[in-house]
């Protein structure tokens, strides 16, 4: 019997206090990160700004990222900003380091808070029932999901090919009061690491991943989404414990749609009791109430005991 799949749905991260998406339009977005306002480009914002004249200047910003016609870009700052600062996500008691990087990002994707809320509840419920929970986070970036899972009571293995991102994860854990939490910090190629974990006999109760379109492993290994994603999914399925809690795929690549991710999960978990959902993650725009879609997600979650021999 195939696993039921819900229709693609939009889920919105609307519980932030220290972050706000203030305005969007004309290919740009203005955000409040704690005490500072940043304006950054976003290719999905193809509509005009609401209630302002065409081409109107952005006002009241501290940092503005100017994209270059030849690729990349540069920050312009109206006042001296600290090298980095902190913002908190109060609903889960998390604190993160924010730093404007040369490639326009800040080290955090605030729309993912809606996923942190979801899996944190699942981890807490399992821990309350007396279960130990282990989570594998692949392509973990600066570790917001790893920190959220650890805060909920899971032991976590955080894997990213970039040493700097793994270090940033460790900093975020310390800021959230989790310096001594059971988090393994691994700098490695995700596919190779998953294969080695399988040989070592390790098992995980949950998997989180954010696969890129292209990437390089810690030793220069080439990752191509269309060539390696299914292979990685199979390895991760084999790493699951006998009673896994969830499997979460996040993506920011145009190569995947929510329906594609749902189909992948349906194939991966064919025959196992559970539920699959997929859709977009978004952020509310304060100025006009629109929702900015920021990426896609796909979730499988357990809904009963696994069948013998399945997965």
PDB file of C-alpha atoms in Angstrom:
ATOM      1  CA  UNK A   1       0.000   0.000   0.000  1.00  0.00           C
ATOM      2  CA  UNK A   2       1.469   3.359  -0.992  1.00  0.00           C
ATOM      3  CA  UNK A   3       1.990   6.111   1.574  1.00  0.00           C
ATOM      4  CA  UNK A   4      -0.701   8.831   1.367  1.00  0.00           C
ATOM      5  CA  UNK A   5       0.507  12.208   0.140  1.00  0.00           C
ATOM      6  CA  UNK A   6      -1.149  15.511   0.973  1.00  0.00           C
ATOM      7  CA  UNK A   7      -1.491  18.220  -1.651  1.00  0.00           C
ATOM      8  CA  UNK A   8       1.271  20.859  -1.656  1.00  0.00           C
ATOM      9  CA  UNK A   9       0.656  23.415   1.088  1.00  0.00           C
ATOM     10  CA  UNK A  10       2.157  26.735   2.153  1.00  0.00           C
ATOM     11  CA  UNK A  11       3.415  26.880   5.745  1.00  0.00           C
ATOM     12  CA  UNK A  12       4.393  30.248   7.211  1.00  0.00           C
ATOM     13  CA  UNK A  13       6.976  31.144   9.857  1.00  0.00           C
ATOM     14  CA  UNK A  14       4.969  33.801  11.691  1.00  0.00           C
ATOM     15  CA  UNK A  15       6.146  33.469  15.303  1.00  0.00           C
ATOM     16  CA  UNK A  16       9.255  35.645  15.116  1.00  0.00           C
ATOM     17  CA  UNK A  17       9.691  38.678  17.360  1.00  0.00           C
ATOM     18  CA  UNK A  18      13.311  39.667  16.617  1.00  0.00           C
ATOM     19  CA  UNK A  19      13.073  39.165  12.858  1.00  0.00           C
ATOM     20  CA  UNK A  20      10.606  40.784  10.434  1.00  0.00           C
ATOM     21  CA  UNK A  21      10.233  40.834   6.667  1.00  0.00           C
ATOM     22  CA  UNK A  22       9.285  44.491   6.406  1.00  0.00           C
ATOM     23  CA  UNK A  23       8.701  45.040   2.681  1.00  0.00           C
ATOM     24  CA  UNK A  24       9.212  43.393  -0.710  1.00  0.00           C
ATOM     25  CA  UNK A  25       9.116  44.498  -4.307  1.00  0.00           C
ATOM     26  CA  UNK A  26      11.133  45.155  -7.458  1.00  0.00           C
ATOM     27  CA  UNK A  27      13.417  42.210  -6.797  1.00  0.00           C
ATOM     28  CA  UNK A  28      14.406  43.322  -3.282  1.00  0.00           C
ATOM     29  CA  UNK A  29      13.353  42.675   0.307  1.00  0.00           C
ATOM     30  CA  UNK A  30      13.845  44.729   3.461  1.00  0.00           C
ATOM     31  CA  UNK A  31      14.239  42.821   6.721  1.00  0.00           C
ATOM     32  CA  UNK A  32      14.750  43.643  10.381  1.00  0.00           C
ATOM     33  CA  UNK A  33      17.385  41.462  12.017  1.00  0.00           C
ATOM     34  CA  UNK A  34      17.267  42.486  15.650  1.00  0.00           C
ATOM     35  CA  UNK A  35      18.271  46.163  15.757  1.00  0.00           C
ATOM     36  CA  UNK A  36      19.428  46.374  12.147  1.00  0.00           C
ATOM     37  CA  UNK A  37      17.594  46.708   8.829  1.00  0.00           C
ATOM     38  CA  UNK A  38      19.044  45.033   5.735  1.00  0.00           C
ATOM     39  CA  UNK A  39      17.910  45.221   2.105  1.00  0.00           C
ATOM     40  CA  UNK A  40      18.801  42.223  -0.069  1.00  0.00           C
ATOM     41  CA  UNK A  41      17.897  40.948  -3.541  1.00  0.00           C
ATOM     42  CA  UNK A  42      15.527  38.028  -4.024  1.00  0.00           C
ATOM     43  CA  UNK A  43      14.888  36.659  -7.540  1.00  0.00           C
ATOM     44  CA  UNK A  44      11.334  35.548  -6.697  1.00  0.00           C
ATOM     45  CA  UNK A  45      10.143  39.082  -5.958  1.00  0.00           C
ATOM     46  CA  UNK A  46       8.961  40.041  -9.431  1.00  0.00           C
ATOM     47  CA  UNK A  47       6.044  42.221  -8.280  1.00  0.00           C
ATOM     48  CA  UNK A  48       6.310  45.993  -7.595  1.00  0.00           C
ATOM     49  CA  UNK A  49       6.460  47.463  -4.124  1.00  0.00           C
ATOM     50  CA  UNK A  50       3.057  48.138  -2.621  1.00  0.00           C
ATOM     51  CA  UNK A  51       1.951  51.742  -2.179  1.00  0.00           C
ATOM     52  CA  UNK A  52       5.098  53.469  -3.459  1.00  0.00           C
ATOM     53  CA  UNK A  53       5.995  55.097  -6.751  1.00  0.00           C
ATOM     54  CA  UNK A  54       7.788  52.909  -9.336  1.00  0.00           C
ATOM     55  CA  UNK A  55      11.533  52.991  -8.702  1.00  0.00           C
ATOM     56  CA  UNK A  56      11.155  54.654  -5.294  1.00  0.00           C
ATOM     57  CA  UNK A  57      14.255  54.522  -3.115  1.00  0.00           C
ATOM     58  CA  UNK A  58      14.436  52.163  -0.165  1.00  0.00           C
ATOM     59  CA  UNK A  59      14.592  54.107   3.085  1.00  0.00           C
ATOM     60  CA  UNK A  60      15.684  53.554   6.680  1.00  0.00           C
ATOM     61  CA  UNK A  61      18.150  50.761   6.059  1.00  0.00           C
ATOM     62  CA  UNK A  62      21.477  50.005   7.705  1.00  0.00           C
ATOM     63  CA  UNK A  63      22.870  47.647   5.075  1.00  0.00           C
ATOM     64  CA  UNK A  64      22.080  47.350   1.358  1.00  0.00           C
ATOM     65  CA  UNK A  65      23.366  44.507  -0.820  1.00  0.00           C
ATOM     66  CA  UNK A  66      24.089  45.633  -4.395  1.00  0.00           C
ATOM     67  CA  UNK A  67      24.149  42.750  -6.861  1.00  0.00           C
ATOM     68  CA  UNK A  68      26.816  42.905  -9.567  1.00  0.00           C
ATOM     69  CA  UNK A  69      25.974  42.331 -13.233  1.00  0.00           C
ATOM     70  CA  UNK A  70      28.991  40.009 -13.408  1.00  0.00           C
ATOM     71  CA  UNK A  71      27.916  37.908 -10.408  1.00  0.00           C
ATOM     72  CA  UNK A  72      28.173  38.330  -6.668  1.00  0.00           C
ATOM     73  CA  UNK A  73      27.851  41.775  -5.192  1.00  0.00           C
ATOM     74  CA  UNK A  74      28.793  44.012  -2.279  1.00  0.00           C
ATOM     75  CA  UNK A  75      27.314  45.444   0.894  1.00  0.00           C
ATOM     76  CA  UNK A  76      26.836  49.184   1.447  1.00  0.00           C
ATOM     77  CA  UNK A  77      26.465  50.236   5.076  1.00  0.00           C
ATOM     78  CA  UNK A  78      25.029  53.587   6.191  1.00  0.00           C
ATOM     79  CA  UNK A  79      26.531  53.247   9.653  1.00  0.00           C
ATOM     80  CA  UNK A  80      29.114  51.045  11.225  1.00  0.00           C
ATOM     81  CA  UNK A  81      27.612  47.688  12.045  1.00  0.00           C
ATOM     82  CA  UNK A  82      29.193  45.104  14.342  1.00  0.00           C
ATOM     83  CA  UNK A  83      30.941  42.201  12.644  1.00  0.00           C
ATOM     84  CA  UNK A  84      28.099  40.033  13.935  1.00  0.00           C
ATOM     85  CA  UNK A  85      25.185  40.221  16.337  1.00  0.00           C
ATOM     86  CA  UNK A  86      22.550  37.932  17.874  1.00  0.00           C
ATOM     87  CA  UNK A  87      18.843  37.383  17.400  1.00  0.00           C
ATOM     88  CA  UNK A  88      16.608  35.019  19.314  1.00  0.00           C
ATOM     89  CA  UNK A  89      13.713  32.760  18.384  1.00  0.00           C
ATOM     90  CA  UNK A  90      11.715  32.974  21.580  1.00  0.00           C
ATOM     91  CA  UNK A  91       9.182  30.148  20.993  1.00  0.00           C
ATOM     92  CA  UNK A  92      11.992  27.570  21.201  1.00  0.00           C
ATOM     93  CA  UNK A  93      14.479  29.503  23.327  1.00  0.00           C
ATOM     94  CA  UNK A  94      17.099  29.665  20.566  1.00  0.00           C
ATOM     95  CA  UNK A  95      19.744  32.306  19.846  1.00  0.00           C
ATOM     96  CA  UNK A  96      21.669  32.673  16.580  1.00  0.00           C
ATOM     97  CA  UNK A  97      24.704  34.549  15.346  1.00  0.00           C
ATOM     98  CA  UNK A  98      23.922  36.885  12.424  1.00  0.00           C
ATOM     99  CA  UNK A  99      26.606  38.155  10.065  1.00  0.00           C
ATOM    100  CA  UNK A 100      26.161  39.701   6.606  1.00  0.00           C
ATOM    101  CA  UNK A 101      28.323  37.631   4.264  1.00  0.00           C
ATOM    102  CA  UNK A 102      29.876  38.495   0.932  1.00  0.00           C
ATOM    103  CA  UNK A 103      27.305  36.315  -0.859  1.00  0.00           C
ATOM    104  CA  UNK A 104      24.332  38.304   0.598  1.00  0.00           C
ATOM    105  CA  UNK A 105      23.270  35.746   3.218  1.00  0.00           C
ATOM    106  CA  UNK A 106      23.232  36.321   6.974  1.00  0.00           C
ATOM    107  CA  UNK A 107      23.788  32.786   8.284  1.00  0.00           C
ATOM    108  CA  UNK A 108      20.116  32.098   9.000  1.00  0.00           C
ATOM    109  CA  UNK A 109      17.005  31.237   6.988  1.00  0.00           C
ATOM    110  CA  UNK A 110      14.196  32.506   9.258  1.00  0.00           C
ATOM    111  CA  UNK A 111      11.443  30.812   7.236  1.00  0.00           C
ATOM    112  CA  UNK A 112      12.757  27.480   8.504  1.00  0.00           C
ATOM    113  CA  UNK A 113      11.402  28.289  11.973  1.00  0.00           C
ATOM    114  CA  UNK A 114       8.126  26.675  10.943  1.00  0.00           C
ATOM    115  CA  UNK A 115      10.005  23.401  10.418  1.00  0.00           C
ATOM    116  CA  UNK A 116      11.908  23.773  13.710  1.00  0.00           C
ATOM    117  CA  UNK A 117       8.549  24.105  15.476  1.00  0.00           C
ATOM    118  CA  UNK A 118       7.216  20.979  13.773  1.00  0.00           C
ATOM    119  CA  UNK A 119      10.070  18.605  14.462  1.00  0.00           C
ATOM    120  CA  UNK A 120      10.774  20.016  17.934  1.00  0.00           C
ATOM    121  CA  UNK A 121       7.265  19.006  18.967  1.00  0.00           C
ATOM    122  CA  UNK A 122       7.835  15.506  17.605  1.00  0.00           C
ATOM    123  CA  UNK A 123      11.157  15.150  19.424  1.00  0.00           C
ATOM    124  CA  UNK A 124       9.721  16.432  22.710  1.00  0.00           C
ATOM    125  CA  UNK A 125       6.763  14.038  22.481  1.00  0.00           C
ATOM    126  CA  UNK A 126       9.088  11.096  21.880  1.00  0.00           C
ATOM    127  CA  UNK A 127      11.340  12.110  24.781  1.00  0.00           C
ATOM    128  CA  UNK A 128       8.308  12.484  27.048  1.00  0.00           C
ATOM    129  CA  UNK A 129       7.354   8.926  26.115  1.00  0.00           C
ATOM    130  CA  UNK A 130      10.787   7.770  27.256  1.00  0.00           C
ATOM    131  CA  UNK A 131      12.523   7.457  23.873  1.00  0.00           C
ATOM    132  CA  UNK A 132      16.043   8.547  23.093  1.00  0.00           C
ATOM    133  CA  UNK A 133      16.054  10.417  19.769  1.00  0.00           C
ATOM    134  CA  UNK A 134      18.994  10.742  17.381  1.00  0.00           C
ATOM    135  CA  UNK A 135      18.875  13.172  14.444  1.00  0.00           C
ATOM    136  CA  UNK A 136      21.129  13.366  11.374  1.00  0.00           C
ATOM    137  CA  UNK A 137      21.307  16.811   9.752  1.00  0.00           C
ATOM    138  CA  UNK A 138      22.988  16.785   6.318  1.00  0.00           C
ATOM    139  CA  UNK A 139      24.089  19.939   4.447  1.00  0.00           C
ATOM    140  CA  UNK A 140      23.500  21.482   7.871  1.00  0.00           C
ATOM    141  CA  UNK A 141      24.882  24.993   7.071  1.00  0.00           C
ATOM    142  CA  UNK A 142      25.165  27.057  10.287  1.00  0.00           C
ATOM    143  CA  UNK A 143      23.135  24.560  12.242  1.00  0.00           C
ATOM    144  CA  UNK A 144      19.843  26.215  13.148  1.00  0.00           C
ATOM    145  CA  UNK A 145      17.985  22.918  12.685  1.00  0.00           C
ATOM    146  CA  UNK A 146      20.676  21.028  14.599  1.00  0.00           C
ATOM    147  CA  UNK A 147      20.418  23.459  17.513  1.00  0.00           C
ATOM    148  CA  UNK A 148      16.602  23.297  17.483  1.00  0.00           C
ATOM    149  CA  UNK A 149      16.648  19.486  17.562  1.00  0.00           C
ATOM    150  CA  UNK A 150      19.191  19.456  20.389  1.00  0.00           C
ATOM    151  CA  UNK A 151      17.148  21.990  22.358  1.00  0.00           C
ATOM    152  CA  UNK A 152      14.142  19.680  22.064  1.00  0.00           C
ATOM    153  CA  UNK A 153      16.178  16.867  23.594  1.00  0.00           C
ATOM    154  CA  UNK A 154      17.669  14.978  20.663  1.00  0.00           C
ATOM    155  CA  UNK A 155      21.247  13.904  20.140  1.00  0.00           C
ATOM    156  CA  UNK A 156      22.358  15.369  16.816  1.00  0.00           C
ATOM    157  CA  UNK A 157      24.941  14.701  14.135  1.00  0.00           C
ATOM    158  CA  UNK A 158      25.552  17.898  12.146  1.00  0.00           C
ATOM    159  CA  UNK A 159      27.312  17.448   8.791  1.00  0.00           C
ATOM    160  CA  UNK A 160      28.468  20.079   6.307  1.00  0.00           C
ATOM    161  CA  UNK A 161      31.343  20.139   3.818  1.00  0.00           C
ATOM    162  CA  UNK A 162      32.381  23.683   4.837  1.00  0.00           C
ATOM    163  CA  UNK A 163      34.469  23.869   7.996  1.00  0.00           C
ATOM    164  CA  UNK A 164      33.421  27.474   8.600  1.00  0.00           C
ATOM    165  CA  UNK A 165      29.738  26.522   8.626  1.00  0.00           C
ATOM    166  CA  UNK A 166      30.352  23.720  11.111  1.00  0.00           C
ATOM    167  CA  UNK A 167      32.190  26.163  13.379  1.00  0.00           C
ATOM    168  CA  UNK A 168      29.262  28.580  13.085  1.00  0.00           C
ATOM    169  CA  UNK A 169      26.921  25.771  14.163  1.00  0.00           C
ATOM    170  CA  UNK A 170      29.029  25.221  17.266  1.00  0.00           C
ATOM    171  CA  UNK A 171      28.774  28.954  18.048  1.00  0.00           C
ATOM    172  CA  UNK A 172      24.994  28.895  17.631  1.00  0.00           C
ATOM    173  CA  UNK A 173      24.761  25.921  19.972  1.00  0.00           C
ATOM    174  CA  UNK A 174      26.755  27.795  22.633  1.00  0.00           C
ATOM    175  CA  UNK A 175      24.588  30.904  22.223  1.00  0.00           C
ATOM    176  CA  UNK A 176      21.498  28.748  22.809  1.00  0.00           C
ATOM    177  CA  UNK A 177      22.946  27.258  25.990  1.00  0.00           C
ATOM    178  CA  UNK A 178      23.862  23.978  24.293  1.00  0.00           C
ATOM    179  CA  UNK A 179      27.651  24.020  24.399  1.00  0.00           C
ATOM    180  CA  UNK A 180      27.627  20.699  26.244  1.00  0.00           C
ATOM    181  CA  UNK A 181      24.707  19.174  24.306  1.00  0.00           C
ATOM    182  CA  UNK A 182      25.201  15.845  22.499  1.00  0.00           C
ATOM    183  CA  UNK A 183      25.958  17.314  19.064  1.00  0.00           C
ATOM    184  CA  UNK A 184      28.582  15.770  16.782  1.00  0.00           C
ATOM    185  CA  UNK A 185      30.138  18.380  14.500  1.00  0.00           C
ATOM    186  CA  UNK A 186      31.319  16.787  11.249  1.00  0.00           C
ATOM    187  CA  UNK A 187      33.072  18.431   8.285  1.00  0.00           C
ATOM    188  CA  UNK A 188      32.619  15.951   5.449  1.00  0.00           C
ATOM    189  CA  UNK A 189      30.998  15.116   2.134  1.00  0.00           C
ATOM    190  CA  UNK A 190      27.423  14.165   3.052  1.00  0.00           C
ATOM    191  CA  UNK A 191      27.044  11.174   0.737  1.00  0.00           C
ATOM    192  CA  UNK A 192      30.394   9.654   1.756  1.00  0.00           C
ATOM    193  CA  UNK A 193      29.636  10.266   5.412  1.00  0.00           C
ATOM    194  CA  UNK A 194      26.253   8.520   5.147  1.00  0.00           C
ATOM    195  CA  UNK A 195      27.912   5.492   3.564  1.00  0.00           C
ATOM    196  CA  UNK A 196      30.504   5.305   6.327  1.00  0.00           C
ATOM    197  CA  UNK A 197      27.855   5.629   9.028  1.00  0.00           C
ATOM    198  CA  UNK A 198      26.020   2.696   7.515  1.00  0.00           C
ATOM    199  CA  UNK A 199      29.170   0.569   7.590  1.00  0.00           C
ATOM    200  CA  UNK A 200      29.727   1.602  11.207  1.00  0.00           C
ATOM    201  CA  UNK A 201      26.265   0.355  12.073  1.00  0.00           C
ATOM    202  CA  UNK A 202      24.900   3.687  13.261  1.00  0.00           C
ATOM    203  CA  UNK A 203      21.181   4.378  13.069  1.00  0.00           C
ATOM    204  CA  UNK A 204      19.144   7.565  13.353  1.00  0.00           C
ATOM    205  CA  UNK A 205      15.549   8.227  14.328  1.00  0.00           C
ATOM    206  CA  UNK A 206      15.227  11.238  12.042  1.00  0.00           C
ATOM    207  CA  UNK A 207      16.953  12.799   9.046  1.00  0.00           C
ATOM    208  CA  UNK A 208      17.008  16.462   7.998  1.00  0.00           C
ATOM    209  CA  UNK A 209      18.645  17.573   4.761  1.00  0.00           C
ATOM    210  CA  UNK A 210      18.943  20.667   2.565  1.00  0.00           C
ATOM    211  CA  UNK A 211      20.518  19.392  -0.660  1.00  0.00           C
ATOM    212  CA  UNK A 212      21.985  22.016  -3.008  1.00  0.00           C
ATOM    213  CA  UNK A 213      21.905  21.919  -6.798  1.00  0.00           C
ATOM    214  CA  UNK A 214      25.692  21.769  -6.965  1.00  0.00           C
ATOM    215  CA  UNK A 215      28.336  21.492  -4.305  1.00  0.00           C
ATOM    216  CA  UNK A 216      31.793  20.358  -3.340  1.00  0.00           C
ATOM    217  CA  UNK A 217      32.633  17.947  -0.537  1.00  0.00           C
ATOM    218  CA  UNK A 218      35.312  18.591   2.048  1.00  0.00           C
ATOM    219  CA  UNK A 219      37.880  16.935  -0.262  1.00  0.00           C
ATOM    220  CA  UNK A 220      36.561  18.444  -3.480  1.00  0.00           C
ATOM    221  CA  UNK A 221      33.938  15.790  -4.251  1.00  0.00           C
ATOM    222  CA  UNK A 222      31.383  17.027  -6.791  1.00  0.00           C
ATOM    223  CA  UNK A 223      27.710  16.935  -5.789  1.00  0.00           C
ATOM    224  CA  UNK A 224      25.089  17.159  -8.521  1.00  0.00           C
ATOM    225  CA  UNK A 225      21.477  17.033  -7.391  1.00  0.00           C
ATOM    226  CA  UNK A 226      20.116  15.075 -10.335  1.00  0.00           C
ATOM    227  CA  UNK A 227      22.940  12.518 -10.131  1.00  0.00           C
ATOM    228  CA  UNK A 228      23.257  11.984  -6.382  1.00  0.00           C
ATOM    229  CA  UNK A 229      20.046  12.884  -4.528  1.00  0.00           C
ATOM    230  CA  UNK A 230      18.246   9.548  -4.920  1.00  0.00           C
ATOM    231  CA  UNK A 231      21.431   7.693  -4.016  1.00  0.00           C
ATOM    232  CA  UNK A 232      21.733   9.769  -0.845  1.00  0.00           C
ATOM    233  CA  UNK A 233      18.078   9.203   0.025  1.00  0.00           C
ATOM    234  CA  UNK A 234      18.560   5.447  -0.221  1.00  0.00           C
ATOM    235  CA  UNK A 235      21.596   5.604   2.065  1.00  0.00           C
ATOM    236  CA  UNK A 236      19.650   7.689   4.570  1.00  0.00           C
ATOM    237  CA  UNK A 237      16.703   5.311   4.523  1.00  0.00           C
ATOM    238  CA  UNK A 238      19.093   2.491   5.382  1.00  0.00           C
ATOM    239  CA  UNK A 239      20.383   4.595   8.296  1.00  0.00           C
ATOM    240  CA  UNK A 240      16.943   4.893   9.884  1.00  0.00           C
ATOM    241  CA  UNK A 241      16.161   3.103  13.107  1.00  0.00           C
ATOM    242  CA  UNK A 242      13.386   0.523  13.367  1.00  0.00           C
ATOM    243  CA  UNK A 243      10.913   3.189  14.495  1.00  0.00           C
ATOM    244  CA  UNK A 244      11.928   6.483  12.880  1.00  0.00           C
ATOM    245  CA  UNK A 245      10.123   9.701  13.741  1.00  0.00           C
ATOM    246  CA  UNK A 246      10.472  11.847  10.647  1.00  0.00           C
ATOM    247  CA  UNK A 247      12.362  12.636   7.450  1.00  0.00           C
ATOM    248  CA  UNK A 248      12.580  16.273   6.334  1.00  0.00           C
ATOM    249  CA  UNK A 249      13.859  17.583   3.008  1.00  0.00           C
ATOM    250  CA  UNK A 250      14.325  21.330   2.518  1.00  0.00           C
ATOM    251  CA  UNK A 251      15.334  22.793  -0.827  1.00  0.00           C
ATOM    252  CA  UNK A 252      16.129  26.181  -2.316  1.00  0.00           C
ATOM    253  CA  UNK A 253      16.819  24.956  -5.826  1.00  0.00           C
ATOM    254  CA  UNK A 254      14.583  25.362  -8.861  1.00  0.00           C
ATOM    255  CA  UNK A 255      15.453  21.771  -9.793  1.00  0.00           C
ATOM    256  CA  UNK A 256      12.943  20.511  -7.218  1.00  0.00           C
ATOM    257  CA  UNK A 257       9.257  21.259  -6.741  1.00  0.00           C
ATOM    258  CA  UNK A 258       7.063  20.239  -3.790  1.00  0.00           C
ATOM    259  CA  UNK A 259       5.434  17.565  -5.950  1.00  0.00           C
ATOM    260  CA  UNK A 260       8.829  16.144  -6.945  1.00  0.00           C
ATOM    261  CA  UNK A 261       9.907  15.995  -3.300  1.00  0.00           C
ATOM    262  CA  UNK A 262       6.611  14.347  -2.325  1.00  0.00           C
ATOM    263  CA  UNK A 263       7.090  11.774  -5.076  1.00  0.00           C
ATOM    264  CA  UNK A 264      10.619  11.052  -3.889  1.00  0.00           C
ATOM    265  CA  UNK A 265       9.430  10.507  -0.328  1.00  0.00           C
ATOM    266  CA  UNK A 266       6.500   8.363  -1.477  1.00  0.00           C
ATOM    267  CA  UNK A 267       8.894   6.123  -3.378  1.00  0.00           C
ATOM    268  CA  UNK A 268      11.401   6.086  -0.535  1.00  0.00           C
ATOM    269  CA  UNK A 269       8.828   5.098   2.101  1.00  0.00           C
ATOM    270  CA  UNK A 270       6.618   2.889  -0.043  1.00  0.00           C
ATOM    271  CA  UNK A 271       5.105   0.227   2.202  1.00  0.00           C
ATOM    272  CA  UNK A 272       5.895   1.958   5.498  1.00  0.00           C
ATOM    273  CA  UNK A 273       3.039   3.427   7.573  1.00  0.00           C
ATOM    274  CA  UNK A 274       3.263   7.175   7.711  1.00  0.00           C
ATOM    275  CA  UNK A 275       2.152  10.438   6.180  1.00  0.00           C
ATOM    276  CA  UNK A 276       3.812  12.627   3.563  1.00  0.00           C
ATOM    277  CA  UNK A 277       3.303  16.348   3.118  1.00  0.00           C
ATOM    278  CA  UNK A 278       5.054  18.861   0.895  1.00  0.00           C
ATOM    279  CA  UNK A 279       4.792  22.480  -0.092  1.00  0.00           C
ATOM    280  CA  UNK A 280       6.415  25.880   0.296  1.00  0.00           C
ATOM    281  CA  UNK A 281       7.811  27.651   3.344  1.00  0.00           C
ATOM    282  CA  UNK A 282       7.131  31.365   3.528  1.00  0.00           C
ATOM    283  CA  UNK A 283       7.407  34.566   5.533  1.00  0.00           C
ATOM    284  CA  UNK A 284       4.697  37.190   6.112  1.00  0.00           C
ATOM    285  CA  UNK A 285       5.392  40.621   4.620  1.00  0.00           C
ATOM    286  CA  UNK A 286       4.622  43.253   7.238  1.00  0.00           C
ATOM    287  CA  UNK A 287       3.815  46.106   4.849  1.00  0.00           C
ATOM    288  CA  UNK A 288       0.988  44.538   2.875  1.00  0.00           C
ATOM    289  CA  UNK A 289       0.225  41.097   4.302  1.00  0.00           C
ATOM    290  CA  UNK A 290       1.480  39.094   1.332  1.00  0.00           C
ATOM    291  CA  UNK A 291       3.505  35.934   1.840  1.00  0.00           C
ATOM    292  CA  UNK A 292       6.983  35.593   0.350  1.00  0.00           C
ATOM    293  CA  UNK A 293       7.663  31.978  -0.680  1.00  0.00           C
ATOM    294  CA  UNK A 294      11.217  31.168   0.356  1.00  0.00           C
ATOM    295  CA  UNK A 295      11.784  27.510  -0.485  1.00  0.00           C
ATOM    296  CA  UNK A 296      10.144  24.104  -0.449  1.00  0.00           C
ATOM    297  CA  UNK A 297       9.835  21.282   2.040  1.00  0.00           C
ATOM    298  CA  UNK A 298       8.876  17.630   2.059  1.00  0.00           C
ATOM    299  CA  UNK A 299       8.052  15.696   5.234  1.00  0.00           C
ATOM    300  CA  UNK A 300       7.505  12.060   6.048  1.00  0.00           C
ATOM    301  CA  UNK A 301       6.350  11.352   9.594  1.00  0.00           C
ATOM    302  CA  UNK A 302       5.688   8.086  11.315  1.00  0.00           C
ATOM    303  CA  UNK A 303       2.097   7.104  12.072  1.00  0.00           C
ATOM    304  CA  UNK A 304       2.566   3.605  13.463  1.00  0.00           C
ATOM    305  CA  UNK A 305       4.901   0.681  13.953  1.00  0.00           C
ATOM    306  CA  UNK A 306       7.033  -0.261  10.942  1.00  0.00           C
ATOM    307  CA  UNK A 307       6.462  -3.486   9.093  1.00  0.00           C
ATOM    308  CA  UNK A 308       9.136  -6.152   9.594  1.00  0.00           C
ATOM    309  CA  UNK A 309      11.840  -5.860   6.970  1.00  0.00           C
ATOM    310  CA  UNK A 310      10.616  -2.516   5.655  1.00  0.00           C
ATOM    311  CA  UNK A 311      13.296   0.138   5.164  1.00  0.00           C
TER     312      UNK A 311
END
